[in-house]
Every structure is written in C-alpha cells, then in structure tokens.
Coordinates of N, CA and C in Angstrom, one line a residue:
X243 N 94.7 -48.9 -17.5 CA 94.7 -49.2 -18.3 C 94.5 -47.7 -18.5
X244 N 95.1 -47.2 -19.9 CA 95.1 -46.2 -20.6 C 93.8 -44.9 -20.8
X245 N 94.1 -43.8 -20.8 CA 92.6 -43.6 -20.8 C 92.4 -44.1 -22.8
X246 N 93.0 -44.1 -23.9 CA 92.1 -44.1 -24.9 C 91.8 -45.5 -24.7
X247 N 92.3 -46.8 -23.8 CA 90.9 -47.8 -24.0 C 89.8 -48.3 -23.1
X248 N 90.2 -47.1 -21.9 CA 88.9 -46.5 -20.5 C 87.9 -45.8 -22.4
X249 N 87.9 -44.9 -22.8 CA 87.3 -44.4 -23.5 C 86.5 -45.2 -24.5
X250 N 87.3 -46.5 -24.9 CA 87.0 -47.1 -26.7 C 85.8 -48.4 -25.9
X251 N 86.1 -48.8 -24.5 CA 85.6 -49.6 -24.2 C 84.4 -48.8 -23.7
X252 N 84.3 -47.7 -22.8 CA 82.9 -47.5 -23.0 C 81.8 -46.8 -23.9
X253 N 82.6 -46.5 -24.9 CA 81.8 -45.9 -26.2 C 81.1 -47.6 -27.0
X254 N 82.5 -48.0 -26.8 CA 81.8 -49.5 -27.6 C 80.4 -50.4 -27.0
X255 N 80.8 -50.1 -25.9 CA 80.0 -51.1 -25.1 C 79.4 -50.2 -23.3
X256 N 79.2 -49.2 -23.6 CA 77.7 -48.8 -22.2 C 78.4 -49.5 -21.9
X257 N 80.2 -49.8 -21.5 CA 80.8 -50.0 -19.7 C 81.6 -49.2 -19.3
X258 N 79.8 -49.1 -17.9 CA 80.0 -48.5 -16.7 C 81.3 -48.5 -15.6
X259 N 81.8 -49.2 -15.9 CA 83.0 -49.8 -15.0 C 84.1 -49.1 -16.2
X260 N 84.2 -48.9 -17.2 CA 85.4 -48.2 -17.9 C 85.0 -46.8 -17.6
X261 N 84.1 -46.2 -17.2 CA 83.4 -45.2 -17.3 C 83.5 -44.4 -16.0
X262 N 83.8 -45.2 -15.2 CA 83.6 -45.4 -13.4 C 86.0 -45.0 -13.2
X263 N 85.7 -46.0 -13.5 CA 87.8 -45.8 -14.2 C 88.3 -44.3 -14.2
X264 N 87.4 -43.4 -15.5 CA 87.6 -42.7 -15.5 C 87.5 -41.3 -14.7
X265 N 86.3 -41.3 -14.1 CA 85.5 -40.7 -13.5 C 86.7 -40.9 -11.9
X266 N 87.2 -42.2 -11.8 CA 88.1 -42.5 -10.2 C 89.8 -41.2 -10.9
X267 N 89.7 -41.8 -11.7 CA 91.1 -41.4 -12.5 C 91.2 -39.6 -12.7
X268 N 90.0 -38.9 -13.2 CA 90.3 -37.3 -13.4 C 88.8 -37.0 -12.2
X269 N 88.4 -37.5 -11.3 CA 87.7 -37.1 -10.7 C 87.9 -35.4 -9.6
X270 N 89.0 -35.6 -9.1 CA 90.5 -35.0 -8.5 C 90.4 -33.6 -9.3
X271 N 90.8 -34.0 -10.1 CA 91.1 -32.8 -11.3 C 89.8 -31.6 -11.5
X272 N 89.7 -32.3 -11.3 CA 88.1 -31.8 -12.4 C 87.1 -30.9 -10.9
X273 N 86.7 -32.2 -9.7 CA 86.6 -30.8 -8.5 C 87.7 -30.5 -8.0
X274 N 89.0 -30.6 -8.3 CA 89.2 -29.6 -7.7 C 89.5 -27.5 -8.6
X275 N 89.4 -27.8 -9.7 CA 89.2 -26.7 -10.6 C 87.6 -26.1 -10.2
X276 N 86.8 -27.1 -10.1 CA 85.4 -26.3 -10.3 C 85.7 -25.6 -8.3
X277 N 86.2 -26.1 -7.5 CA 86.6 -25.9 -6.3 C 86.8 -24.5 -6.2
X278 N 88.0 -24.0 -7.5 CA 89.0 -23.0 -7.2 C 88.0 -22.2 -7.8
X279 N 87.2 -22.3 -9.1 CA 86.0 -21.3 -9.8 C 85.3 -20.8 -8.7
X280 N 84.4 -22.2 -8.6 CA 83.1 -21.6 -7.3 C 83.6 -21.3 -6.0
X281 N 83.8 -21.7 -5.3 CA 84.7 -21.2 -3.9 C 83.2 -22.0 -2.8
X282 N 82.4 -23.4 -3.9 CA 81.6 -23.6 -3.0 C 81.4 -25.1 -3.3
X283 N 81.9 -25.6 -2.0 CA 81.5 -27.3 -2.0 C 80.1 -28.1 -2.9
X284 N 79.0 -27.4 -2.0 CA 78.0 -27.8 -3.4 C 77.4 -27.6 -5.0
X285 N 78.0 -26.1 -5.3 CA 78.2 -25.7 -7.0 C 79.6 -26.3 -7.6
X286 N 80.8 -26.8 -7.1 CA 81.7 -27.4 -7.3 C 81.1 -29.0 -7.3
X287 N 80.9 -29.1 -6.8 CA 80.5 -30.9 -7.0 C 79.1 -30.5 -8.3
X288 N 77.9 -29.7 -8.1 CA 77.3 -30.0 -9.0 C 78.1 -30.5 -11.0
X289 N 78.8 -28.2 -11.1 CA 80.0 -28.9 -12.2 C 80.4 -29.6 -12.3
X290 N 80.9 -30.5 -11.4 CA 81.2 -31.8 -12.2 C 80.5 -32.6 -12.6
X291 N 79.4 -33.1 -11.5 CA 78.7 -34.1 -12.3 C 78.6 -34.0 -13.7
X292 N 78.1 -31.7 -13.9 CA 78.0 -31.8 -15.1 C 78.5 -32.1 -16.4
X293 N 80.4 -32.0 -15.7 CA 81.8 -31.7 -16.3 C 81.4 -33.3 -17.6
X294 N 81.1 -34.6 -16.4 CA 81.7 -36.3 -16.0 C 79.7 -36.5 -17.5
X295 N 78.4 -36.0 -17.0 CA 77.4 -35.6 -18.2 C 78.6 -35.7 -19.8
X296 N 78.8 -34.6 -19.5 CA 79.1 -33.9 -20.8 C 80.7 -35.1 -21.9
X297 N 80.8 -35.7 -21.1 CA 82.2 -36.9 -20.9 C 81.3 -37.9 -21.4
X298 N 80.2 -37.8 -20.3 CA 79.7 -39.4 -21.1 C 79.2 -39.2 -22.6
X299 N 78.8 -38.1 -22.9 CA 77.8 -38.2 -24.1 C 79.1 -37.5 -25.6
X300 N 80.2 -36.9 -25.1 CA 81.3 -36.9 -25.8 C 82.5 -37.5 -25.9
X301 N 82.1 -38.4 -25.2 CA 83.4 -39.6 -24.7 C 83.6 -40.0 -26.3
X302 N 82.2 -40.5 -27.8 CA 82.7 -40.9 -29.0 C 84.2 -40.6 -29.6
X303 N 83.7 -38.5 -29.7 CA 84.8 -37.8 -30.2 C 85.8 -37.8 -30.0
X304 N 86.4 -37.8 -28.4 CA 87.5 -37.8 -27.6 C 88.1 -38.9 -28.1
X305 N 87.5 -39.9 -27.9 CA 88.7 -41.1 -27.7 C 89.7 -41.1 -29.1
X306 N 89.5 -40.2 -30.9 CA 90.1 -40.3 -31.2 C 91.3 -39.5 -31.0
X307 N 91.5 -38.8 -30.0 CA 92.5 -38.3 -29.5 C 92.9 -38.0 -28.2
X308 N 92.4 -39.3 -27.0 CA 92.3 -39.4 -25.4 C 93.6 -38.3 -24.8
X309 N 94.8 -38.1 -26.0 CA 95.9 -37.0 -25.3 C 95.7 -36.0 -25.1
X310 N 94.5 -35.7 -25.3 CA 93.4 -34.4 -24.7 C 92.7 -34.2 -23.6
X311 N 92.1 -35.6 -23.5 CA 91.7 -35.5 -22.6 C 91.5 -35.2 -21.1
X312 N 92.9 -35.2 -20.1 CA 93.5 -33.7 -19.2 C 92.4 -32.8 -19.3
X313 N 93.0 -32.3 -20.7 CA 93.2 -31.0 -20.9 C 91.7 -30.3 -21.3
X314 N 91.2 -30.9 -22.1 CA 89.9 -31.1 -22.3 C 89.1 -30.9 -21.0
X315 N 88.9 -32.2 -20.3 CA 88.0 -31.4 -19.0 C 88.9 -31.0 -18.3
X316 N 89.8 -29.9 -17.9 CA 90.5 -28.6 -17.3 C 89.5 -27.7 -17.8
X317 N 89.4 -27.6 -19.5 CA 88.3 -26.4 -20.3 C 87.6 -26.5 -20.0
X318 N 86.2 -28.0 -20.0 CA 85.4 -28.2 -19.6 C 84.2 -27.6 -18.3
X319 N 85.2 -28.0 -17.4 CA 85.0 -27.9 -16.0 C 85.3 -26.4 -15.6
X320 N 86.2 -25.5 -16.6 CA 86.5 -23.9 -16.1 C 85.0 -23.8 -15.9
X321 N 84.8 -24.1 -17.7 CA 83.0 -23.3 -19.0 C 82.1 -23.6 -17.9
X322 N 81.8 -24.6 -17.5 CA 80.4 -25.2 -16.5 C 80.4 -24.0 -15.7
X323 N 81.9 -24.6 -14.8 CA 81.8 -23.5 -14.0 C 81.4 -22.0 -14.3
X324 N 82.0 -21.3 -14.8 CA 81.9 -20.1 -15.3 C 80.6 -20.1 -15.1
X325 N 79.1 -20.7 -16.4 CA 78.2 -21.2 -16.1 C 77.8 -21.0 -15.0
X326 N 78.0 -22.3 -14.7 CA 76.7 -22.4 -13.5 C 77.5 -20.7 -12.4
X327 N 78.0 -20.9 -12.3 CA 78.5 -19.4 -11.7 C 77.7 -18.4 -12.4
X328 N 77.1 -17.8 -13.0 CA 76.9 -16.7 -13.8 C 75.0 -17.1 -13.2
X329 N 74.6 -19.1 -13.7 CA 73.4 -18.5 -13.4 C 72.6 -18.3 -12.2
X330 N 74.0 -19.1 -11.1 CA 72.9 -19.0 -9.9 C 73.6 -17.1 -9.5
X331 N 74.8 -16.1 -9.9 CA 74.6 -14.9 -9.4 C 73.2 -14.2 -9.9
X332 N 72.7 -15.0 -11.0 CA 70.9 -14.6 -11.7 C 70.2 -13.9 -11.5
X333 N 70.5 -16.2 -10.4 CA 69.4 -16.3 -9.5 C 69.9 -15.3 -8.6
X334 N 70.4 -15.5 -7.6 CA 70.6 -14.0 -6.6 C 70.1 -13.3 -6.6
X335 N 70.6 -12.2 -7.7 CA 70.1 -11.3 -8.5 C 68.6 -11.4 -8.3
X336 N 68.1 -12.0 -9.8 CA 66.6 -11.9 -8.6 C 66.0 -12.1 -7.3
X337 N 66.4 -13.5 -6.4 CA 65.9 -13.4 -5.0 C 66.3 -11.8 -4.7
X338 N 67.4 -11.4 -4.4 CA 67.8 -9.9 -4.2 C 65.9 -9.2 -4.5
X339 N 66.2 -9.3 -5.3 CA 64.5 -8.4 -6.5 C 64.1 -8.6 -6.1
X340 N 63.0 -10.1 -5.1 CA 62.0 -9.9 -5.4 C 61.7 -9.9 -3.7
X341 N 63.6 -9.5 -2.8 CA 62.8 -9.3 -1.8 C 63.5 -8.1 -1.4
X342 N 63.8 -6.9 -2.6 CA 63.6 -6.2 -2.0 C 61.9 -5.2 -2.5
X343 N 61.6 -5.8 -3.9 CA 59.8 -5.6 -4.0 C 58.7 -5.9 -3.0
X344 N 59.3 -7.4 -2.1 CA 58.2 -7.2 -1.2 C 59.0 -6.9 -0.1
X345 N 59.3 -6.1 -0.1 CA 60.0 -5.8 1.5 C 59.0 -3.6 1.4
X346 N 59.1 -3.6 -0.1 CA 59.0 -2.3 -0.4 C 57.0 -1.8 -0.4
X347 N 56.8 -3.2 -1.1 CA 55.4 -3.6 -0.6 C 54.7 -3.7 0.4
X348 N 55.8 -3.8 1.8 CA 55.4 -4.4 3.1 C 55.3 -2.3 3.9
X349 N 56.1 -2.3 3.7 CA 56.5 -0.8 4.2 C 55.3 -0.2 3.7
X350 N 54.6 -0.2 1.8 CA 53.8 0.8 1.3 C 53.0 0.1 2.4
X351 N 52.6 -1.1 2.3 CA 51.1 -1.4 2.9 C 50.8 -0.7 5.0
X352 N 51.9 -0.5 5.5 CA 52.4 -0.6 6.9 C 52.6 0.6 6.7
X353 N 52.3 1.6 6.1 CA 52.1 3.4 5.8 C 50.9 3.3 5.4
X354 N 49.7 2.8 4.3 CA 48.6 3.1 4.7 C 48.0 2.7 5.5
X355 N 48.6 1.3 6.4 CA 47.9 0.6 7.7 C 48.1 2.3 8.6
X356 N 48.7 2.9 8.9 CA 49.2 4.1 9.7 C 48.6 4.9 9.2
X357 N 48.2 5.2 7.9 CA 47.3 6.2 7.6 C 46.1 5.9 7.4
X358 N 45.4 4.6 7.3 CA 44.1 4.5 7.7 C 44.2 4.8 9.0
X359 N 44.6 4.1 9.9 CA 45.0 4.3 11.5 C 44.8 5.6 12.2
X360 N 45.4 6.2 11.2 CA 45.3 7.8 12.0 C 44.0 8.9 11.5
X361 N 43.9 8.0 10.7 CA 42.1 8.4 9.8 C 41.5 8.0 11.3
X362 N 41.5 6.9 11.1 CA 40.4 6.0 12.5 C 40.1 6.6 13.8
X363 N 41.4 7.0 13.8 CA 41.7 7.7 15.8 C 41.2 8.5 15.3
X364 N 41.7 9.8 14.0 CA 41.1 11.1 13.8 C 39.5 11.0 14.9
X365 N 38.9 10.1 13.2 CA 37.3 10.3 13.4 C 36.4 9.6 14.3
X366 N 37.4 8.5 15.2 CA 37.3 8.3 16.2 C 37.1 9.6 17.9
X367 N 38.1 9.9 17.3 CA 37.6 11.5 18.3 C 37.3 12.4 18.6
X368 N 36.6 12.7 17.2 CA 35.4 13.3 16.4 C 34.2 12.5 16.8
X369 N 34.5 11.6 16.9 CA 32.7 10.7 17.2 C 32.6 11.0 18.3
X370 N 33.9 11.2 19.8 CA 33.2 10.9 21.1 C 32.8 12.3 21.5
X371 N 34.3 13.2 20.5 CA 33.5 14.7 21.0 C 32.5 15.3 21.2
X372 N 32.0 14.3 20.0 CA 30.5 15.5 19.1 C 28.8 14.4 20.7
X373 N 29.8 13.6 21.0 CA 28.8 12.6 22.5 C 28.1 14.4 23.6
X374 N 26.9 14.4 23.9 CA 27.5 15.1 25.2 C 27.8 14.5 26.1
X375 N 28.2 15.7 27.2 CA 29.5 15.5 27.6 C 29.2 14.4 28.8
X376 N 27.8 14.1 29.4 CA 27.6 12.7 30.4 C 27.5 11.6 29.5
X377 N 27.3 11.4 28.0 CA 28.0 10.5 27.2 C 29.4 10.0 27.5
X378 N 29.7 11.0 26.7 CA 31.5 10.7 26.4 C 32.1 9.9 28.0
X379 N 31.9 10.9 28.8 CA 32.2 10.5 30.5 C 32.3 9.7 30.0
X380 N 31.3 8.2 30.1 CA 31.3 7.0 30.5 C 31.7 6.2 29.1
X381 N 31.8 6.4 28.0 CA 32.8 5.9 27.2 C 33.8 5.8 27.5
X382 N 34.7 7.4 27.7 CA 36.0 7.1 28.8 C 36.2 6.6 29.8
X383 N 35.8 6.6 30.3 CA 36.0 6.1 32.2 C 35.7 4.2 31.7
X384 N 34.7 4.0 31.1 CA 34.9 2.6 30.7 C 36.5 1.8 29.5
X385 N 36.2 2.5 28.6 CA 37.2 2.4 27.5 C 38.4 3.0 26.8
X386 N 39.0 3.9 27.7 CA 40.2 4.7 27.7 C 40.6 4.0 29.3
X387 N 40.0 3.9 30.2 CA 40.9 3.8 31.7 C 40.4 2.7 32.0
X388 N 39.2 1.7 31.5 CA 39.0 0.1 31.7 C 38.7 -0.2 33.2
X389 N 37.4 0.9 33.1 CA 36.7 0.9 34.8 C 35.7 -0.4 34.2
X390 N 35.6 -1.1 35.2 CA 34.4 -2.0 35.5 C 33.0 -0.8 35.5
X391 N 31.4 -1.5 35.6 CA 29.9 -1.3 36.2 C 30.1 -0.8 37.1
X392 N 30.9 -1.1 37.9 CA 30.4 -1.1 39.9 C 31.2 0.5 39.7
X393 N 33.2 0.8 39.5 CA 33.2 1.3 39.4 C 33.0 2.8 38.4
X394 N 32.4 2.8 37.8 CA 31.5 3.7 37.2 C 30.5 4.1 37.6
X395 N 30.1 3.1 38.2 CA 28.7 3.8 38.5 C 29.0 4.7 40.5
X396 N 29.9 4.4 40.6 CA 31.5 4.9 41.8 C 31.5 6.1 41.7
X397 N 32.2 6.3 40.0 CA 32.5 7.1 39.5 C 31.2 8.2 39.0
X398 N 29.9 7.6 39.1 CA 29.1 8.9 38.3 C 28.0 9.0 39.7
X399 N 28.0 8.3 39.9 CA 27.2 8.2 41.0 C 25.8 7.4 40.5
X400 N 25.9 6.2 39.9 CA 24.5 5.7 39.6 C 24.5 4.2 39.7
X401 N 23.8 3.4 39.7 CA 24.3 2.2 40.1 C 24.5 2.1 38.4
X402 N 24.9 0.7 39.2 CA 26.1 0.2 37.4 C 24.4 -0.5 36.7
X403 N 23.6 -0.4 36.8 CA 22.5 -1.1 35.1 C 23.1 1.0 34.5
X404 N 22.0 1.9 35.9 CA 22.3 2.7 34.4 C 23.6 3.6 34.1
X405 N 24.3 3.2 34.3 CA 26.1 3.0 33.9 C 26.0 2.3 32.3
X406 N 25.5 0.7 32.2 CA 25.5 0.0 31.8 C 24.3 0.1 30.7
X407 N 23.1 0.8 30.7 CA 21.9 1.6 29.9 C 22.7 3.1 29.5
X408 N 23.5 3.1 30.2 CA 24.2 5.2 29.1 C 24.4 4.7 28.6
X409 N 26.0 3.9 28.6 CA 26.7 3.0 27.9 C 26.1 2.5 26.8
X410 N 25.4 2.1 27.3 CA 24.5 1.6 25.4 C 24.2 2.2 24.3
X411 N 23.9 3.0 24.9 CA 22.8 4.8 24.2 C 24.1 4.9 23.5
X412 N 25.1 6.1 24.5 CA 26.0 6.5 23.6 C 26.7 5.6 22.6
X413 N 27.4 4.5 22.5 CA 27.6 4.1 21.8 C 27.1 3.4 20.7
X414 N 25.2 3.4 20.6 CA 24.5 4.0 20.0 C 24.7 4.8 18.9
X415 N 25.1 6.1 19.6 CA 24.9 7.2 19.1 C 26.4 6.6 18.5
X416 N 27.6 6.9 18.9 CA 28.5 6.5 17.7 C 28.7 5.4 16.9
X417 N 28.1 4.7 17.2 CA 27.4 3.8 15.8 C 26.9 4.8 14.3
X418 N 25.7 5.4 15.4 CA 24.5 6.6 14.5 C 25.9 7.6 13.3
X419 N 27.1 7.8 14.3 CA 28.2 9.2 13.5 C 29.4 8.1 12.7
X420 N 29.2 7.1 12.5 CA 30.0 6.2 11.8 C 29.4 6.1 10.8
X421 N 27.8 5.6 10.7 CA 27.4 4.9 9.4 C 27.4 6.0 9.2
X422 N 26.9 7.4 9.5 CA 26.8 8.4 8.2 C 27.9 8.8 8.0
X423 N 29.4 8.6 8.5 CA 31.0 9.2 8.0 C 31.3 8.1 6.4
X424 N 30.3 6.9 6.8 CA 30.0 5.9 6.0 C 31.5 5.3 5.8

C-alpha cells in the first residue's frame, strides 16, 4: 500500500493499523537519523516517538503530497533531535550548576564547622588551663589519657571515690567557665 493510501486511511478513519504500517515502514529511517544526531539510544527513541506523534497530528496536511513524506520525516527528525539535545544540554547544565552550588555550600559549612570546632578547642584549652593544678591533672588523666577511676586513684595517690568527687568538682568549674563565656 502506498504512503498516500495509508495517510488517507489514517486521517479518514483514525485507523491505527494504517499508521502502524507507516511507523513500520519509516521507523528505521527516523531512529537511524535520531541515533546519528543524539548518539544516545534512549534520546533517539524519544525523538522517534515525538516525530511519529507530530506525524499523527500533521497527517492531513501531508496526505496532499505523500511523496514528500520521507523528506519530511528526515527533516522533522533532525529538528526534533536538535530540540531535544538543547533541552538535554540545558538540563545537564542546570544539574551541574546545582551540584557545584551544593559542593560550595558543603565546603562553606565544613569550613564554618572547622572554624567553630577550632574556637571550641581553644576555649576548652583556656578553660582547662584556668583550673587549679590538681583539678587540671584529674581532667587530663581522665579525658585525655582515658584513665579509669582506679587508675586515677593510683596515679594521684587517692581513693577512687576521692578522684570521682574531685573530677565532678572540676567539671562543675569547667561548666561555670563555659556559662560565663556564653
């Protein structure tokens, strides 16, 4: 059956079978052009679908000169591939911009956290330094050297309970220091 007859039958009766024959006849042409233009199978298939959707809408106009159908399909495929490539490039560019923005924000947060942590460490050092020598010693042994109360008692020559009470008082002093600093 000729293109003219298939187009007439499709437009007159919305015959899916006639349109299917056109798709079958020209699907390879359209997909081939789309593949060459997009170099991407998924995009090429999307272009092909779009081209045949356009053909379905414009079939009435094309039936007047069915000999132009192969050329029209080729040109429409080229244009549709270009349009889709532009949209894809725009989408990719936007995604890259968002990714770069997210990275910049993450770096900024990290730097801010590092600065904040650095300030806290400086403040902690200042607070520990402000403690009396015995309190400082018990805090350093417990938290910086990881000594248990029994080891603290042995190192300081005191009972475990005495070390625990001294540490509690020292932590209270540190807490007061931080409250004063806000």
